[in-house]
Coordinates of C-alpha atoms in Angstrom, one line a residue:
Chain R
M9 CA 0.0 0.0 0.0
N10 CA 1.4 3.4 -1.0
R11 CA 0.0 6.0 1.5
D12 CA 1.4 9.0 -0.4
N13 CA -0.6 8.3 -3.5
I14 CA -4.4 9.0 -3.1
V15 CA -6.3 7.4 -6.0
I16 CA -9.9 7.9 -4.8
E17 CA -10.8 11.2 -3.1
A18 CA -14.4 12.4 -2.4
H19 CA -15.4 15.7 -0.7
G20 CA -18.9 16.2 0.4
L21 CA -20.2 13.9 -2.4
T22 CA -24.0 14.1 -2.5
K23 CA -26.7 12.8 -4.7
R24 CA -30.3 13.8 -4.3
F25 CA -33.3 12.3 -6.1
G26 CA -36.0 14.9 -5.7
T27 CA -36.4 15.4 -2.0
F28 CA -34.5 12.2 -1.1
T29 CA -30.8 12.4 -0.4
A30 CA -29.4 9.0 -1.3
T31 CA -25.8 9.9 -0.6
D32 CA -25.3 12.7 1.9
H33 CA -22.0 14.6 1.9
I34 CA -19.6 11.7 2.0
T35 CA -15.9 12.4 2.3
L36 CA -13.2 9.8 2.0
S37 CA -9.8 9.1 0.5
V38 CA -8.3 5.8 -0.5
C39 CA -4.7 5.2 -1.4
E40 CA -3.0 3.1 -4.0
G41 CA -3.0 -0.6 -3.3
E42 CA -5.4 -0.3 -0.4
I43 CA -8.4 -2.7 0.2
F44 CA -11.2 -0.4 1.2
G45 CA -14.4 -2.0 2.5
F46 CA -17.5 0.1 1.8
L47 CA -20.2 -1.2 4.2
G48 CA -23.7 -0.2 4.9
A49 CA -27.2 -1.7 5.2
N50 CA -29.4 -2.2 2.2
G51 CA -30.6 1.2 1.2
A52 CA -27.9 3.1 3.1
G53 CA -26.7 4.8 -0.2
K54 CA -23.7 2.6 -1.1
T55 CA -24.7 1.8 -4.7
T56 CA -25.5 5.5 -5.4
A57 CA -22.1 6.5 -4.0
M58 CA -20.3 3.8 -6.0
R59 CA -22.1 4.8 -9.2
M60 CA -20.9 8.4 -8.8
L61 CA -17.3 7.2 -8.1
C62 CA -17.4 5.1 -11.3
G63 CA -18.5 8.1 -13.4
L64 CA -22.0 6.6 -14.0
S65 CA -24.0 9.1 -12.1
K66 CA -23.4 12.9 -11.7
P67 CA -23.1 14.2 -8.2
T68 CA -25.7 16.8 -7.1
A69 CA -23.1 18.4 -4.9
G70 CA -19.5 17.9 -3.8
T71 CA -16.6 16.5 -5.8
A72 CA -14.7 13.3 -6.3
R73 CA -11.5 12.5 -8.2
V74 CA -10.9 8.9 -9.1
A75 CA -7.5 7.8 -10.7
G76 CA -6.8 11.5 -11.0
Y77 CA -9.9 12.5 -13.0
D78 CA -13.0 14.4 -11.9
V79 CA -16.0 12.1 -11.8
A80 CA -18.4 14.9 -13.0
T81 CA -16.4 16.4 -15.8
E82 CA -14.1 13.6 -16.9
A83 CA -16.4 10.6 -16.5
E84 CA -15.1 8.8 -19.6
K85 CA -11.5 9.0 -18.4
V86 CA -12.6 7.7 -15.0
K87 CA -14.3 4.7 -16.7
R88 CA -11.2 3.9 -18.8
N89 CA -9.0 3.8 -15.6
I90 CA -11.2 1.6 -13.4
G91 CA -12.5 -1.9 -13.4
Y92 CA -16.0 -2.9 -12.1
M93 CA -17.5 -6.2 -11.1
S94 CA -21.1 -6.5 -9.8
Q95 CA -22.8 -9.4 -8.1
K96 CA -24.5 -10.1 -11.4
F97 CA -21.3 -11.1 -13.2
S98 CA -20.8 -9.2 -16.4
L99 CA -19.9 -12.4 -18.3
Y100 CA -21.6 -13.5 -21.5
D101 CA -22.8 -17.0 -20.8
D102 CA -23.0 -18.0 -24.5
L103 CA -19.4 -17.0 -25.2
T104 CA -16.4 -19.1 -24.3
V105 CA -13.9 -18.1 -21.7
A106 CA -11.4 -16.9 -24.5
E107 CA -14.2 -15.0 -26.3
N108 CA -15.2 -13.2 -23.1
L109 CA -11.7 -12.1 -22.5
R110 CA -11.2 -11.0 -26.2
L111 CA -14.5 -9.0 -26.0
F112 CA -13.5 -7.1 -22.9
G113 CA -9.9 -6.5 -24.2
G114 CA -11.5 -5.1 -27.3
I115 CA -13.8 -2.8 -25.4
Y116 CA -10.9 -1.4 -23.5
G117 CA -8.9 -0.9 -26.7
M118 CA -6.2 -3.5 -26.0
K119 CA -4.1 -4.8 -28.9
R120 CA -4.8 -8.4 -30.2
S121 CA -1.3 -9.5 -29.2
E122 CA -1.7 -8.0 -25.8
V123 CA -5.1 -9.8 -25.3
K124 CA -3.6 -13.1 -26.3
A125 CA -0.7 -12.9 -23.9
K126 CA -2.8 -11.6 -21.1
T127 CA -5.4 -14.4 -21.7
R128 CA -2.7 -17.0 -21.1
D129 CA -1.4 -15.3 -18.0
V130 CA -4.9 -14.9 -16.5
L131 CA -5.9 -18.5 -17.1
V132 CA -2.6 -19.8 -15.7
E133 CA -3.1 -17.7 -12.5
L134 CA -6.7 -19.0 -12.1
D135 CA -5.7 -22.6 -12.9
M136 CA -8.3 -22.5 -15.7
V137 CA -6.2 -23.1 -18.8
A138 CA -8.3 -26.2 -19.7
T139 CA -11.5 -24.1 -19.9
L140 CA -10.2 -21.8 -22.6
N141 CA -12.8 -22.9 -25.2
Q142 CA -15.6 -23.8 -22.8
R143 CA -18.8 -21.8 -22.7
V144 CA -19.0 -19.7 -19.6
A145 CA -22.5 -21.1 -18.9
A146 CA -21.0 -24.5 -18.2
L147 CA -18.6 -23.3 -15.5
P148 CA -19.1 -23.7 -11.7
L149 CA -20.2 -20.5 -10.0
G150 CA -16.8 -20.1 -8.2
W151 CA -14.9 -20.2 -11.5
K152 CA -17.3 -17.7 -13.1
Q153 CA -16.7 -15.4 -10.2
K154 CA -12.9 -15.6 -10.4
L155 CA -13.1 -15.1 -14.2
A156 CA -15.4 -12.0 -13.7
F157 CA -12.8 -10.5 -11.4
S158 CA -10.0 -11.1 -13.9
L159 CA -12.1 -9.4 -16.6
A160 CA -12.6 -6.4 -14.3
V161 CA -8.8 -6.1 -14.0
F162 CA -8.0 -7.3 -17.5
H163 CA -7.1 -3.9 -18.8
E164 CA -4.9 -3.3 -15.7
P165 CA -6.8 -0.5 -14.2
K166 CA -5.4 1.3 -11.1
I167 CA -8.7 0.8 -9.2
V168 CA -11.3 -1.9 -9.2
F169 CA -14.8 -1.5 -7.8
L170 CA -16.4 -4.7 -6.5
D171 CA -20.1 -4.6 -5.7
E172 CA -21.0 -7.6 -3.4
P173 CA -18.7 -9.9 -5.4
T174 CA -19.2 -12.9 -3.1
G175 CA -23.0 -12.8 -2.6
G176 CA -24.5 -16.3 -2.2
V177 CA -21.2 -18.2 -2.6
D178 CA -20.0 -21.0 -0.3
P179 CA -17.3 -20.3 2.3
V180 CA -14.4 -22.0 0.5
T181 CA -15.1 -20.2 -2.8
R182 CA -15.4 -16.8 -1.0
R183 CA -12.0 -17.3 0.6
R184 CA -10.4 -18.3 -2.7
F185 CA -11.9 -15.1 -4.2
W186 CA -10.3 -13.0 -1.5
E187 CA -6.9 -14.5 -2.3
L188 CA -7.3 -12.9 -5.8
I189 CA -8.1 -9.6 -4.1
Y190 CA -5.0 -9.8 -1.9
R191 CA -2.8 -10.6 -5.0
A192 CA -4.3 -7.6 -6.9
A193 CA -3.7 -5.3 -4.0
D194 CA -0.2 -6.5 -3.6
R195 CA 0.4 -5.6 -7.3
G196 CA -0.7 -2.0 -6.4
V197 CA -4.3 -2.3 -7.6
T198 CA -6.7 -0.3 -5.3
V199 CA -9.7 -2.4 -4.3
F200 CA -13.0 -0.7 -3.3
V201 CA -15.4 -3.4 -2.2
T202 CA -18.9 -3.8 -0.7
T203 CA -20.0 -6.9 1.2
H204 CA -22.6 -8.1 3.6
Y205 CA -20.2 -10.7 5.0
M206 CA -18.7 -9.2 8.2
D207 CA -15.7 -11.6 8.3
E208 CA -14.8 -10.1 4.9
A209 CA -14.8 -6.6 6.5
E210 CA -11.9 -7.8 8.6
Y211 CA -9.9 -8.6 5.5
C212 CA -10.0 -4.9 4.4
D213 CA -7.2 -2.4 5.3
R214 CA -9.9 0.2 6.2
V215 CA -13.6 0.1 6.3
S216 CA -16.4 2.8 6.2
I217 CA -19.9 2.2 7.4
M218 CA -22.7 4.1 5.8
V219 CA -26.0 4.9 7.7
D220 CA -28.8 6.9 6.1
G221 CA -26.6 8.2 3.3
Q222 CA -23.8 9.3 5.6
I223 CA -20.5 7.8 6.5
R224 CA -20.8 7.2 10.3
A225 CA -17.5 5.4 10.8
L226 CA -14.2 5.1 8.9
D227 CA -11.1 3.4 10.2
T228 CA -9.1 0.1 10.3
P229 CA -11.2 -2.9 11.5
A230 CA -8.9 -3.1 14.6
R231 CA -9.5 0.5 15.6
L232 CA -13.3 0.3 14.8
K233 CA -13.6 -2.7 17.1
E234 CA -11.7 -0.8 19.8
T235 CA -13.8 2.4 19.4
Y236 CA -17.1 0.5 19.6
H237 CA -15.8 -2.0 22.3
A238 CA -16.8 -4.8 19.9
A239 CA -15.5 -8.3 19.5
S240 CA -16.1 -8.4 15.8
M241 CA -16.9 -6.2 12.8
Y242 CA -20.4 -7.7 12.9
D243 CA -21.0 -6.1 16.3
V244 CA -19.6 -2.8 15.1
F245 CA -21.8 -2.9 12.0
Y246 CA -24.8 -3.8 14.1
A247 CA -24.3 -1.0 16.6
L248 CA -24.2 1.5 13.8
A249 CA -26.7 0.2 11.3
R250 CA -29.5 -0.3 13.8
T251 CA -29.5 3.5 14.4
A252 CA -30.8 3.9 10.8
R253 CA -33.9 6.1 10.7
R254 CA -34.8 5.7 7.1
G255 CA -36.2 2.5 5.6
E256 CA -35.0 1.1 2.4
Chain N
M16 CA -52.2 -39.6 16.7
P17 CA -50.4 -36.5 15.4
M18 CA -47.9 -36.9 12.7
P19 CA -44.4 -36.4 14.3
F20 CA -42.8 -35.5 11.1
I21 CA -43.8 -32.6 8.8
V22 CA -41.5 -33.9 6.1
T23 CA -40.5 -37.5 5.4
C24 CA -38.1 -37.9 2.5
D25 CA -37.1 -41.4 1.3
T26 CA -34.2 -42.1 -1.2
L27 CA -35.1 -39.1 -3.3
A28 CA -33.3 -39.0 -6.7
K29 CA -33.4 -36.6 -9.6
S30 CA -31.2 -36.2 -12.6
Y31 CA -31.1 -33.7 -15.5
R32 CA -30.0 -34.0 -19.1
R33 CA -30.8 -37.7 -19.4
G34 CA -28.9 -38.7 -16.4
K35 CA -25.8 -36.7 -17.2
V36 CA -26.3 -34.5 -14.1
Q37 CA -27.2 -36.2 -10.9
A38 CA -28.8 -33.4 -8.9
L39 CA -30.0 -35.7 -6.0
R40 CA -28.6 -39.1 -5.4
G41 CA -31.0 -40.9 -3.1
V42 CA -31.4 -38.4 -0.3
S43 CA -33.4 -39.5 2.9
F44 CA -34.2 -37.3 5.8
E45 CA -37.0 -36.3 8.2
V46 CA -38.0 -32.9 9.6
A47 CA -39.9 -32.9 12.8
E48 CA -43.0 -30.7 13.5
G49 CA -41.9 -27.2 14.4
E50 CA -38.2 -27.9 13.5
M51 CA -35.9 -25.4 11.8
F52 CA -33.9 -27.5 9.4
G53 CA -31.0 -26.0 7.4
L54 CA -29.7 -27.1 4.0
I55 CA -26.1 -26.1 3.6
G56 CA -23.9 -26.7 0.6
P57 CA -22.0 -25.2 -2.2
D58 CA -23.6 -24.0 -5.4
G59 CA -24.7 -27.1 -7.4
A60 CA -25.1 -29.3 -4.4
G61 CA -28.8 -30.0 -5.2
K62 CA -30.4 -27.7 -2.6
T63 CA -32.7 -26.0 -5.1
T64 CA -33.7 -29.3 -6.7
A65 CA -34.7 -30.6 -3.2
F66 CA -36.8 -27.4 -2.6
R67 CA -38.6 -27.7 -5.9
I68 CA -39.5 -31.3 -5.4
L69 CA -40.8 -30.5 -1.9
A70 CA -42.7 -27.6 -3.3
T71 CA -44.4 -30.0 -5.8
L72 CA -42.9 -28.1 -8.8
L73 CA -40.6 -30.8 -10.0
L74 CA -41.2 -34.6 -10.2
P75 CA -38.5 -36.8 -8.6
D76 CA -37.1 -39.7 -10.8
S77 CA -37.5 -42.0 -7.8
G78 CA -38.0 -42.0 -4.1
S79 CA -40.8 -40.4 -2.2
V80 CA -41.6 -37.3 -0.2
A81 CA -44.5 -36.7 2.2
V82 CA -45.4 -33.3 3.6
D83 CA -47.7 -33.4 6.6
G84 CA -48.3 -37.1 5.6
L85 CA -49.3 -36.2 2.1
D86 CA -47.5 -37.4 -1.0
V87 CA -46.0 -34.5 -3.0
V88 CA -46.7 -36.2 -6.3
R89 CA -50.1 -37.7 -5.9
Q90 CA -51.5 -35.2 -3.5
Y91 CA -49.7 -32.1 -4.8
A92 CA -52.8 -29.8 -4.6
E93 CA -53.3 -30.5 -1.0
V94 CA -49.5 -30.2 -0.3
R95 CA -49.5 -26.8 -1.8
R96 CA -52.0 -25.5 0.7
R97 CA -49.7 -26.5 3.5
I98 CA -46.4 -25.1 2.2
G99 CA -45.1 -21.6 1.7
Y100 CA -42.3 -21.5 -0.8
M101 CA -39.9 -18.6 -1.2
P102 CA -37.7 -19.3 -4.3
G103 CA -34.1 -18.2 -4.5
R104 CA -34.9 -15.8 -7.3
F105 CA -37.5 -13.0 -6.7
S106 CA -40.7 -14.5 -8.2
L107 CA -43.4 -12.0 -7.3
Y108 CA -45.2 -9.9 -9.9
A109 CA -43.0 -6.9 -10.6
D110 CA -45.9 -4.9 -12.2
L111 CA -48.2 -5.4 -9.3
T112 CA -48.0 -3.3 -6.2
V113 CA -46.9 -4.6 -2.8
E114 CA -50.5 -4.9 -1.7
E115 CA -51.8 -6.4 -4.9
N116 CA -49.2 -9.1 -4.8
L117 CA -50.2 -10.0 -1.3
A118 CA -53.9 -9.9 -2.1
F119 CA -53.3 -12.1 -5.1
F120 CA -51.5 -14.8 -3.2
A121 CA -54.2 -14.7 -0.5
A122 CA -57.0 -15.0 -3.1
T123 CA -55.2 -17.9 -4.8
F124 CA -55.5 -19.8 -1.6
G125 CA -59.1 -18.7 -0.9
T126 CA -58.2 -16.4 2.0
T127 CA -57.7 -12.7 2.6
I128 CA -55.0 -10.4 4.0
A129 CA -57.2 -9.6 6.9
E130 CA -57.8 -13.2 7.9
N131 CA -54.1 -14.1 8.3
R132 CA -52.7 -10.7 9.0
H133 CA -51.5 -11.8 12.5
L134 CA -49.0 -14.1 10.8
I135 CA -47.2 -11.4 8.9
E136 CA -47.9 -8.4 11.2
D137 CA -44.3 -7.7 12.3
I138 CA -42.9 -7.8 8.8
Y139 CA -45.8 -6.4 6.9
T140 CA -45.9 -3.2 9.0
Q141 CA -42.3 -2.5 7.8
I142 CA -43.3 -2.6 4.1
E143 CA -46.9 -1.3 4.5
P144 CA -45.8 2.3 4.0
F145 CA -44.8 1.2 0.5
R146 CA -48.0 -0.8 -0.3
E147 CA -48.7 1.3 -3.4
R148 CA -45.3 0.7 -4.8
R149 CA -44.7 -1.8 -7.6
A150 CA -42.9 -4.9 -6.3
G151 CA -40.3 -4.5 -9.1
K152 CA -39.3 -1.1 -7.7
L153 CA -38.6 -2.3 -4.2
S154 CA -35.0 -2.6 -2.8
G155 CA -33.6 -6.1 -2.2
G156 CA -34.4 -6.2 1.5
M157 CA -38.0 -5.1 1.0
K158 CA -38.5 -7.6 -1.8
Q159 CA -37.4 -10.3 0.5
K160 CA -39.8 -9.2 3.2
L161 CA -42.7 -9.1 0.7
A162 CA -41.8 -12.5 -0.6
L163 CA -42.0 -13.9 3.0
C164 CA -45.4 -12.3 3.5
C165 CA -46.7 -13.8 0.3
A166 CA -45.4 -17.2 1.3
L167 CA -47.1 -16.9 4.7
I168 CA -50.5 -15.4 3.9
H169 CA -52.3 -18.7 3.5
A170 CA -51.0 -19.9 6.9
P171 CA -48.9 -22.8 5.8
R172 CA -47.6 -25.6 8.1
L173 CA -44.2 -25.6 6.5
L174 CA -42.0 -22.8 5.0
L175 CA -39.5 -23.7 2.3
L176 CA -36.9 -20.9 2.0
D177 CA -34.3 -21.2 -0.7
E178 CA -31.5 -18.8 0.3
P179 CA -33.9 -16.1 1.6
T180 CA -31.1 -13.8 2.9
T181 CA -28.6 -13.8 0.1
G182 CA -27.5 -10.2 -0.6
V183 CA -29.3 -9.0 2.6
D184 CA -27.4 -6.9 5.1
P185 CA -26.6 -8.2 8.6
V186 CA -29.2 -6.2 10.4
S187 CA -32.0 -7.3 8.1
R188 CA -30.8 -10.8 8.2
K189 CA -31.0 -10.8 12.0
E190 CA -34.5 -9.5 11.9
F191 CA -35.5 -12.1 9.3
W192 CA -34.3 -15.0 11.5
E193 CA -35.9 -13.5 14.6
M194 CA -39.1 -13.5 12.6
L195 CA -38.7 -17.2 11.7
A196 CA -38.0 -18.1 15.3
K197 CA -41.2 -16.3 16.3
L198 CA -43.3 -18.1 13.6
R199 CA -42.1 -21.4 15.0
V200 CA -42.7 -20.6 18.6
E201 CA -46.1 -18.9 18.3
Y202 CA -47.6 -20.8 15.4
G203 CA -45.7 -24.0 15.2
I204 CA -44.6 -23.4 11.6
S205 CA -41.8 -25.7 10.5
V206 CA -39.0 -24.3 8.4
I207 CA -36.5 -25.7 5.9
A208 CA -34.1 -23.0 4.8
S209 CA -30.8 -23.0 2.8
T210 CA -28.2 -20.3 3.4
P211 CA -24.6 -19.4 2.6
Y212 CA -24.3 -17.6 6.0
M213 CA -22.8 -19.9 8.6
D214 CA -24.1 -17.8 11.5
E215 CA -27.6 -18.6 10.2
A216 CA -26.8 -22.3 9.9
A217 CA -25.8 -22.2 13.6
Q218 CA -29.3 -21.1 14.5
C219 CA -31.0 -24.2 13.0
D220 CA -32.1 -27.1 15.1
R221 CA -30.4 -29.4 12.7
I222 CA -28.5 -28.9 9.5
A223 CA -27.7 -31.2 6.6
L224 CA -24.4 -30.5 4.8
M225 CA -25.0 -31.2 1.2
Q226 CA -22.5 -31.9 -1.6
D227 CA -22.9 -33.2 -5.1
G228 CA -26.5 -34.4 -4.6
A229 CA -26.0 -36.2 -1.3
F230 CA -26.1 -35.4 2.4
L231 CA -22.7 -35.7 3.9
T232 CA -23.9 -35.4 7.4
T233 CA -27.1 -34.4 9.3
D234 CA -26.8 -33.3 12.9
T235 CA -27.4 -30.5 15.3
P236 CA -24.9 -27.6 14.9
R237 CA -23.3 -28.7 18.2
G238 CA -23.0 -32.3 17.0
I239 CA -21.4 -31.2 13.7
I240 CA -18.8 -29.1 15.5
G241 CA -18.2 -32.0 18.0
S242 CA -17.4 -34.3 15.1
Y243 CA -14.6 -32.0 13.8
K244 CA -11.5 -34.0 14.8
Q245 CA -8.7 -32.0 13.3
R246 CA -6.5 -29.8 15.4
L247 CA -7.1 -26.3 14.3
F248 CA -4.7 -23.3 14.7
R249 CA -5.4 -19.6 14.7
V250 CA -2.5 -17.8 13.0
R251 CA -1.7 -14.1 12.6
S252 CA 1.4 -12.0 11.8
G253 CA 2.2 -8.4 10.8
R254 CA 2.1 -9.3 7.1
M255 CA -1.2 -11.0 6.6
H256 CA -1.2 -11.3 2.8
A257 CA 2.3 -12.8 2.7
L258 CA 1.4 -15.1 5.6
L259 CA -1.4 -16.7 3.6
A260 CA 0.8 -17.1 0.6
D261 CA 3.5 -18.7 2.7
L262 CA 1.0 -21.0 4.5
N263 CA -0.4 -22.2 1.1
E264 CA 3.1 -22.9 -0.2
W265 CA 4.2 -25.1 2.7
E266 CA 3.9 -28.9 2.4
G267 CA 3.0 -29.0 6.1
T268 CA -0.2 -27.0 5.6
Q269 CA -3.3 -29.1 4.9
T270 CA -5.7 -26.1 4.8
A271 CA -5.4 -22.4 5.5
F272 CA -8.4 -20.2 5.4
S273 CA -9.1 -16.6 6.3
F274 CA -11.2 -16.3 9.4
G275 CA -12.1 -12.8 10.5
E276 CA -8.8 -11.2 11.6
A277 CA -6.8 -14.4 11.6
Y278 CA -6.2 -17.6 9.5
H279 CA -7.5 -21.0 10.5
V280 CA -4.9 -23.6 9.7
T281 CA -4.9 -27.4 9.8
L282 CA -1.6 -29.3 9.4
A283 CA -0.7 -32.3 7.3
P284 CA -0.2 -35.6 9.1
G285 CA 3.1 -35.7 11.0
K286 CA 3.4 -31.9 11.4
D287 CA 2.8 -30.1 14.7
E288 CA 2.6 -26.6 16.2
A289 CA 6.3 -26.4 16.6
D290 CA 6.9 -27.2 12.9
L291 CA 4.4 -24.5 12.0
R292 CA 6.1 -21.9 14.1
A293 CA 9.6 -22.9 12.9
Y294 CA 8.4 -22.6 9.3
L295 CA 6.8 -19.2 9.8
V296 CA 9.8 -17.8 11.5
S297 CA 12.0 -19.1 8.6
K298 CA 9.7 -17.2 6.2
G299 CA 10.2 -13.9 8.2
H300 CA 7.1 -14.0 10.4
A301 CA 9.1 -13.9 13.6
D302 CA 6.1 -11.9 15.1
C303 CA 3.6 -14.7 14.3
D304 CA 0.9 -15.5 16.8
V305 CA -0.2 -19.1 16.8
S306 CA -2.8 -20.5 19.1
E307 CA -5.2 -23.4 19.1
A308 CA -8.7 -22.5 17.8
K309 CA -12.1 -23.9 18.5
P310 CA -13.8 -25.0 15.3
E311 CA -17.0 -23.3 14.1
I312 CA -19.6 -24.6 11.7
E313 CA -17.8 -22.9 8.9
D314 CA -14.6 -24.8 9.6
C315 CA -16.6 -28.1 9.5
F316 CA -18.2 -27.1 6.3
M317 CA -14.9 -26.1 4.7
A318 CA -13.3 -29.4 5.8
L319 CA -16.1 -31.3 4.0
A320 CA -16.3 -29.0 1.0
Q321 CA -12.6 -29.0 0.4
T322 CA -12.7 -32.5 -0.9
S323 CA -15.4 -31.6 -3.3
E324 CA -13.4 -28.8 -4.8
E325 CA -10.6 -31.2 -5.4
N326 CA -13.0 -33.3 -7.4
E327 CA -14.2 -30.5 -9.7
P328 CA -13.5 -31.2 -13.3
R329 CA -10.4 -29.6 -14.6

């Protein structure tokens, strides 16, 4: 982790839909190679905040710079420099593994030769070389998930946003997935991740917890547990999230 | 004499694609009246197939299932009155409002919202402010609450819940399980639920660990933990990512899994705690913290699932 290089920076970032303030003046900064856990209950405003940080939604107020670009005025440049993976994997079921990788490489403007070399590297890392010409639909869920992550970082973005990447997956597969996250972070990729699994919150370098559109706590898991006199991140989360006033 | 079991399932088998995929390989189990029974297993273990057969939506190839003493194939219409099924995928009518969905399900079973309102009171009051909203426009947590209301509105004897809390935050999950506990205590409703969350599995009376279409073990959470025979170590150091990589590289490691703020490690035969420490120190983890850990449900599950992963086709 490189603490001198801030790659995500938000100041008073706000999004209102009519009279409803989905994201309410959030301020945070994330540094290069950090694993940042972005927690909150359903409806706390995480997805809206994440969409703004990815350049997909314009802030109503406040500013944010991601990978050095302003999310409001340089959204296209933000998109080129980030990777994104949602719980609904962005893989095409009817394409083979190789075709999926080629498609994403093409979308991000990678050269054919580059795509070819990278495809080999990725499949070796995932131990999935034999699946090269298999249709994605036929793969086990855990493999699809690892592949979806590799696609999100295929164009070597500085930052990857993961929106509940491990939802509904069994305990072993979840842990294998986190090993990929660790490896990416160790290569200097910044990981911004949401999850409902509180053991996964412990795997993050720092964690923020959103309640009613605002960030109520932001620190390392160890210091949060200390502050809230809690044995686990589950207890920290519960103590904060149950104070929520607004419904979903 | 009252029927002691709400579900009796005898050597149930189901295959897909002309026998190429064995979803259930002769599964037998019983669920007692008022019991909370958990189905735990990786994706593809056969959980959803089991639910669909119990819900009379899929015919088994062989074997039999009785719900409240009624055969799910021959007496399917009667079985349907006694079960409430919440599928893994949101299956309500997206274009109907919250209230319309609920009224529809009530009417289908010849009842009304008013008649069984007491069953859903706690949960329905939370979504009632949005009763005019279309179900498709609800957030994930509210969809799940509405789905539970719709599954309950005809006062079933048995709830079948296929991963009801996947994608749901910890506070809502807790509320959901408190609600299930209350339904059992106050109304004697039995529950079969699957879940990827091991803290929920621990709340069941009994759980079945499923893998590859079969039950590996069926026991109380305490019994399952008690049958974990491996020595388990809790390991930490100042460099956690490197520590995991080093653990995975060592021939003395059998398994190493993240577990909250530490790793849970089991050792290969012939290796002991001293070997582990010596190895970690040799890898530059002089500050490592090794202690014996008490296994949890998740450790037991992973120990069993580990073998299945090794069997996956390459």
